[in-house]
CSV table of C-alpha atoms in Angstrom, one decimal:
chain,number,residue,atom,x,y,z
A,1,ALA,CA,10.0,4.0,-60.3
A,2,GLN,CA,8.5,7.0,-62.1
A,3,SER,CA,11.0,9.6,-63.2
A,4,VAL,CA,11.2,12.8,-65.1
A,5,SER,CA,14.2,13.7,-67.4
A,6,GLN,CA,15.2,17.1,-68.4
A,7,HIS,CA,18.0,16.7,-70.9
A,8,ASN,CA,19.4,20.3,-70.9
A,9,HIS,CA,20.8,21.3,-67.6
A,10,HIS,CA,22.1,24.7,-68.8
A,11,VAL,CA,20.9,26.7,-71.8
A,12,ILE,CA,22.2,30.1,-72.9
A,13,LEU,CA,20.4,32.1,-75.5
A,14,SER,CA,20.4,35.6,-76.9
A,15,GLU,CA,17.2,37.7,-76.7
A,16,ALA,CA,14.7,37.0,-79.4
A,17,ALA,CA,16.0,33.5,-79.9
A,18,SER,CA,13.5,30.6,-79.8
A,19,LEU,CA,13.4,28.3,-76.8
A,20,GLU,CA,12.6,24.6,-76.5
A,21,LEU,CA,13.3,22.7,-73.3
A,22,GLY,CA,12.9,19.0,-73.3
A,23,CYS,CA,11.1,16.9,-70.8
A,24,ASN,CA,10.4,13.2,-70.8
A,25,TYR,CA,8.7,11.1,-68.2
A,26,SER,CA,8.7,7.4,-67.6
A,27,TYR,CA,5.1,6.2,-66.8
A,28,GLY,CA,2.7,4.3,-69.0
A,29,GLY,CA,-0.5,5.3,-67.4
A,30,THR,CA,-2.5,8.5,-66.9
A,31,VAL,CA,-0.3,11.5,-66.1
A,32,ASN,CA,-0.8,15.2,-65.3
A,33,LEU,CA,2.1,17.4,-66.4
A,34,PHE,CA,3.5,20.7,-65.2
A,35,TRP,CA,6.2,23.2,-65.8
A,36,TYR,CA,7.3,25.3,-62.9
A,37,VAL,CA,9.7,28.3,-63.0
A,38,GLN,CA,12.0,29.8,-60.4
A,39,TYR,CA,13.1,33.3,-61.2
A,40,PRO,CA,16.2,34.6,-59.4
A,41,GLY,CA,15.2,35.5,-55.8
A,42,GLN,CA,11.6,34.5,-56.3
A,43,HIS,CA,9.3,31.6,-55.2
A,44,LEU,CA,8.9,28.6,-57.4
A,45,GLN,CA,5.7,29.2,-59.4
A,46,LEU,CA,3.5,27.3,-61.9
A,47,LEU,CA,4.1,28.2,-65.5
A,48,LEU,CA,1.5,25.9,-67.1
A,49,LYS,CA,-0.1,22.5,-66.7
A,50,TYR,CA,-1.7,19.7,-68.8
A,51,PHE,CA,-4.5,17.5,-67.5
A,52,SER,CA,-6.5,16.5,-70.6
A,53,GLY,CA,-7.9,17.8,-73.9
A,54,ASP,CA,-5.8,19.9,-76.3
A,55,PRO,CA,-2.2,18.6,-76.0
A,56,LEU,CA,-0.9,22.1,-76.7
A,57,VAL,CA,-1.2,24.2,-73.6
A,58,LYS,CA,-0.5,27.8,-73.1
A,59,GLY,CA,0.9,29.3,-70.0
A,60,ILE,CA,1.9,32.7,-68.6
A,61,LYS,CA,4.4,35.0,-70.3
A,62,GLY,CA,4.0,33.5,-73.8
A,63,PHE,CA,5.2,30.0,-72.9
A,64,GLU,CA,3.5,26.9,-74.3
A,65,ALA,CA,4.1,23.2,-74.0
A,66,GLU,CA,3.0,20.2,-76.1
A,67,PHE,CA,2.1,16.8,-74.7
A,68,ILE,CA,3.1,14.0,-77.0
A,69,LYS,CA,1.8,10.8,-75.5
A,70,SER,CA,3.6,8.5,-77.9
A,71,LYS,CA,7.0,10.1,-77.0
A,72,PHE,CA,6.3,10.5,-73.3
A,73,SER,CA,7.3,14.1,-73.7
A,74,PHE,CA,6.1,17.5,-72.6
A,75,ASN,CA,8.5,20.1,-74.1
A,76,LEU,CA,8.3,23.7,-73.2
A,77,ARG,CA,8.6,26.3,-75.9
A,78,LYS,CA,8.7,30.1,-76.4
A,79,PRO,CA,9.1,31.7,-79.9
A,80,SER,CA,11.2,34.6,-78.7
A,81,VAL,CA,12.8,34.8,-75.3
A,82,GLN,CA,13.5,37.9,-73.3
A,83,TRP,CA,16.2,38.7,-70.7
A,84,SER,CA,13.5,38.5,-68.0
A,85,ASP,CA,13.0,34.8,-68.9
A,86,THR,CA,16.3,34.0,-67.2
A,87,ALA,CA,15.3,31.4,-64.6
A,88,GLU,CA,15.4,27.8,-63.7
A,89,TYR,CA,12.7,25.7,-65.2
A,90,PHE,CA,11.4,22.4,-63.7
A,91,CYS,CA,9.2,19.8,-65.4
A,92,ALA,CA,7.0,17.8,-63.1
A,93,VAL,CA,4.5,15.0,-63.3
A,94,ILE,CA,1.7,13.5,-61.2
A,95,VAL,CA,1.1,9.9,-61.9
A,96,GLY,CA,-2.3,8.3,-61.5
A,97,GLY,CA,-3.5,8.0,-57.9
A,98,GLY,CA,-0.4,9.5,-56.4
A,99,TYR,CA,-2.0,11.7,-53.8
A,100,ASN,CA,-0.9,14.7,-55.8
A,101,LYS,CA,2.8,14.0,-55.3
A,102,LEU,CA,4.7,15.9,-57.8
A,103,ILE,CA,7.8,14.2,-59.3
A,104,PHE,CA,10.2,16.8,-60.5
A,105,GLY,CA,13.0,16.8,-63.1
A,106,ALA,CA,16.4,18.0,-62.3
A,107,GLY,CA,15.7,21.5,-63.8
A,108,THR,CA,17.2,23.5,-66.6
A,109,ARG,CA,18.9,26.8,-66.0
A,110,LEU,CA,18.2,29.3,-68.7
A,111,ALA,CA,20.3,32.4,-69.2
A,112,VAL,CA,19.2,35.0,-71.7
A,113,HIS,CA,21.7,37.6,-72.8
A,114,PRO,CA,20.6,41.0,-74.0
B,1,ASP,CA,-1.6,39.2,-48.2
B,2,GLY,CA,-1.9,35.4,-48.5
B,3,GLY,CA,1.0,33.1,-48.9
B,4,ILE,CA,3.5,30.7,-47.4
B,5,THR,CA,6.2,31.9,-45.1
B,6,GLN,CA,9.3,30.0,-44.2
B,7,SER,CA,11.8,31.0,-41.5
B,8,PRO,CA,14.6,31.6,-41.2
B,9,LYS,CA,15.9,32.3,-44.7
B,10,TYR,CA,19.4,31.1,-43.7
B,11,LEU,CA,20.2,28.7,-41.0
B,12,PHE,CA,23.5,27.4,-39.7
B,13,ARG,CA,23.9,24.5,-37.3
B,14,LYS,CA,26.7,22.4,-36.0
B,15,GLU,CA,26.9,18.8,-37.0
B,16,GLY,CA,24.9,16.5,-34.6
B,17,GLN,CA,22.3,19.1,-33.7
B,18,ASN,CA,18.6,18.8,-34.6
B,19,VAL,CA,17.1,21.8,-36.2
B,20,THR,CA,13.5,22.7,-37.0
B,21,LEU,CA,12.4,24.7,-40.1
B,22,SER,CA,9.2,26.6,-39.9
B,23,CYS,CA,6.5,26.7,-42.6
B,24,GLU,CA,3.2,28.6,-42.2
B,25,GLN,CA,0.5,29.2,-44.7
B,26,ASN,CA,-2.6,31.4,-44.5
B,27,LEU,CA,-4.1,30.2,-47.8
B,28,ASN,CA,-6.4,27.7,-46.0
B,29,HIS,CA,-4.9,24.9,-48.0
B,30,ASP,CA,-5.4,21.3,-46.8
B,31,ALA,CA,-2.3,19.7,-48.1
B,32,MET,CA,1.3,20.7,-47.3
B,33,TYR,CA,4.6,19.4,-48.5
B,34,TRP,CA,8.3,19.6,-47.8
B,35,TYR,CA,10.9,19.3,-50.5
B,36,ARG,CA,14.7,19.3,-50.6
B,37,GLN,CA,16.4,21.1,-53.5
B,38,ASP,CA,20.0,20.2,-54.4
B,39,PRO,CA,21.9,21.5,-57.5
B,40,GLY,CA,21.3,19.2,-60.5
B,41,GLN,CA,18.8,17.1,-58.7
B,42,GLY,CA,15.6,19.1,-58.8
B,43,LEU,CA,13.1,18.9,-55.9
B,44,ARG,CA,12.8,15.7,-53.9
B,45,LEU,CA,9.8,15.1,-51.6
B,46,ILE,CA,10.6,14.6,-48.0
B,47,TYR,CA,7.1,14.5,-46.3
B,48,TYR,CA,3.6,15.5,-47.1
B,49,SER,CA,0.4,16.0,-45.2
B,50,GLN,CA,-3.1,15.9,-46.7
B,51,ILE,CA,-4.9,16.9,-43.5
B,52,VAL,CA,-4.2,17.9,-39.9
B,53,ASN,CA,-2.8,15.2,-37.7
B,54,ASP,CA,-1.8,13.0,-40.7
B,55,PHE,CA,1.4,12.9,-42.8
B,56,GLN,CA,3.2,10.5,-45.1
B,57,LYS,CA,6.8,9.9,-45.9
B,58,GLY,CA,8.0,11.0,-49.3
B,59,ASP,CA,11.0,9.7,-51.2
B,60,ILE,CA,13.7,10.8,-48.9
B,61,ALA,CA,12.2,10.9,-45.4
B,62,GLU,CA,15.1,9.3,-43.6
B,63,GLY,CA,16.6,11.6,-41.0
B,64,TYR,CA,13.6,14.0,-41.1
B,65,SER,CA,10.5,14.3,-39.0
B,66,VAL,CA,7.3,16.5,-39.3
B,67,SER,CA,4.2,17.3,-37.4
B,68,ARG,CA,0.8,18.7,-38.5
B,69,GLU,CA,-1.0,19.9,-35.4
B,70,LYS,CA,-2.6,22.9,-37.1
B,71,LYS,CA,-3.8,23.3,-40.6
B,72,GLU,CA,-1.6,26.3,-41.2
B,73,SER,CA,1.6,24.9,-39.9
B,74,PHE,CA,3.9,22.1,-41.0
B,75,PRO,CA,7.3,22.3,-39.3
B,76,LEU,CA,10.2,20.1,-40.5
B,77,THR,CA,12.9,18.8,-38.1
B,78,VAL,CA,16.2,17.8,-39.6
B,79,THR,CA,17.7,15.4,-37.2
B,80,SER,CA,21.3,14.4,-36.6
B,81,ALA,CA,20.5,11.1,-38.4
B,82,GLN,CA,20.3,12.9,-41.7
B,83,LYS,CA,23.7,12.2,-43.3
B,84,ASN,CA,23.8,15.2,-45.6
B,85,PRO,CA,21.5,17.9,-44.3
B,86,THR,CA,23.1,20.9,-46.0
B,87,ALA,CA,20.5,21.9,-48.7
B,88,PHE,CA,17.8,24.3,-49.7
B,89,TYR,CA,14.4,23.3,-48.2
B,90,LEU,CA,11.1,24.3,-49.8
B,91,CYS,CA,7.7,24.1,-48.3
B,92,ALA,CA,4.5,24.0,-50.4
B,93,SER,CA,0.8,23.8,-50.0
B,94,ARG,CA,-2.1,22.9,-52.2
B,95,THR,CA,-5.9,23.3,-52.1
B,96,SER,CA,-8.0,20.3,-52.7
B,97,ALA,CA,-9.6,21.9,-55.7
B,98,GLN,CA,-6.5,22.4,-57.8
B,99,ALA,CA,-4.7,19.0,-58.2
B,100,GLY,CA,-1.1,19.5,-58.8
B,101,THR,CA,-0.9,23.2,-58.4
B,102,GLN,CA,1.3,23.7,-55.5
B,103,TYR,CA,2.2,27.1,-54.0
B,104,PHE,CA,5.8,27.4,-52.7
B,105,GLY,CA,7.4,29.4,-50.0
B,106,PRO,CA,10.7,31.3,-50.3
B,107,GLY,CA,12.8,28.4,-48.9
B,108,THR,CA,15.3,28.0,-46.1
B,109,ARG,CA,18.9,27.4,-46.8
B,110,LEU,CA,20.4,25.1,-44.1
B,111,THR,CA,24.1,24.8,-43.7
B,112,VAL,CA,25.5,22.3,-41.3
B,113,LEU,CA,29.0,23.0,-40.2
């Protein structure tokens, strides 16, 4: 069965530190990849997505992610985090022909300290 | 103001009782979804519906039931057959034009005592 792995369950950073959250998926065919974010007390919302083309995609609030097909990875990055980036981040994938069913990873809780 | 509403925000039930969670959307989206969120497990798909009067089981449908009589409504019933119903339940919807981009409601936290 297809799955998504997020290796870091909890990450703690100081403001201005760089961020990289890992995401790996297990599927050999065509995939569409997503990062969703859940800020405290807010709805889960889309951060960025990859469908095709440039494997480096940019999202909202200065986030970006790189699709590396050979590594089955879609890591999320931000050069300098802010306190307001404190949230839970979910990687998700749609596999080919899956009726747009999103398969989510377990999530990574990020805490940014001032 | 368009969006997805879920009610109530918190729900308490006694073991053995069925309970129905509400999900309404005014985004005119065709597809709707129900997920269960547990700590350390991410979101798991319970049921989804692509169109009115049609729905499909997700990965963890046992102990749950849904209906889709109207485009804007997709209620979820947690039955007494669900062995571990205490969880955070999220409803989402999607327009046909944006594959994969799902819009989520605020969620309902169900506690079974």
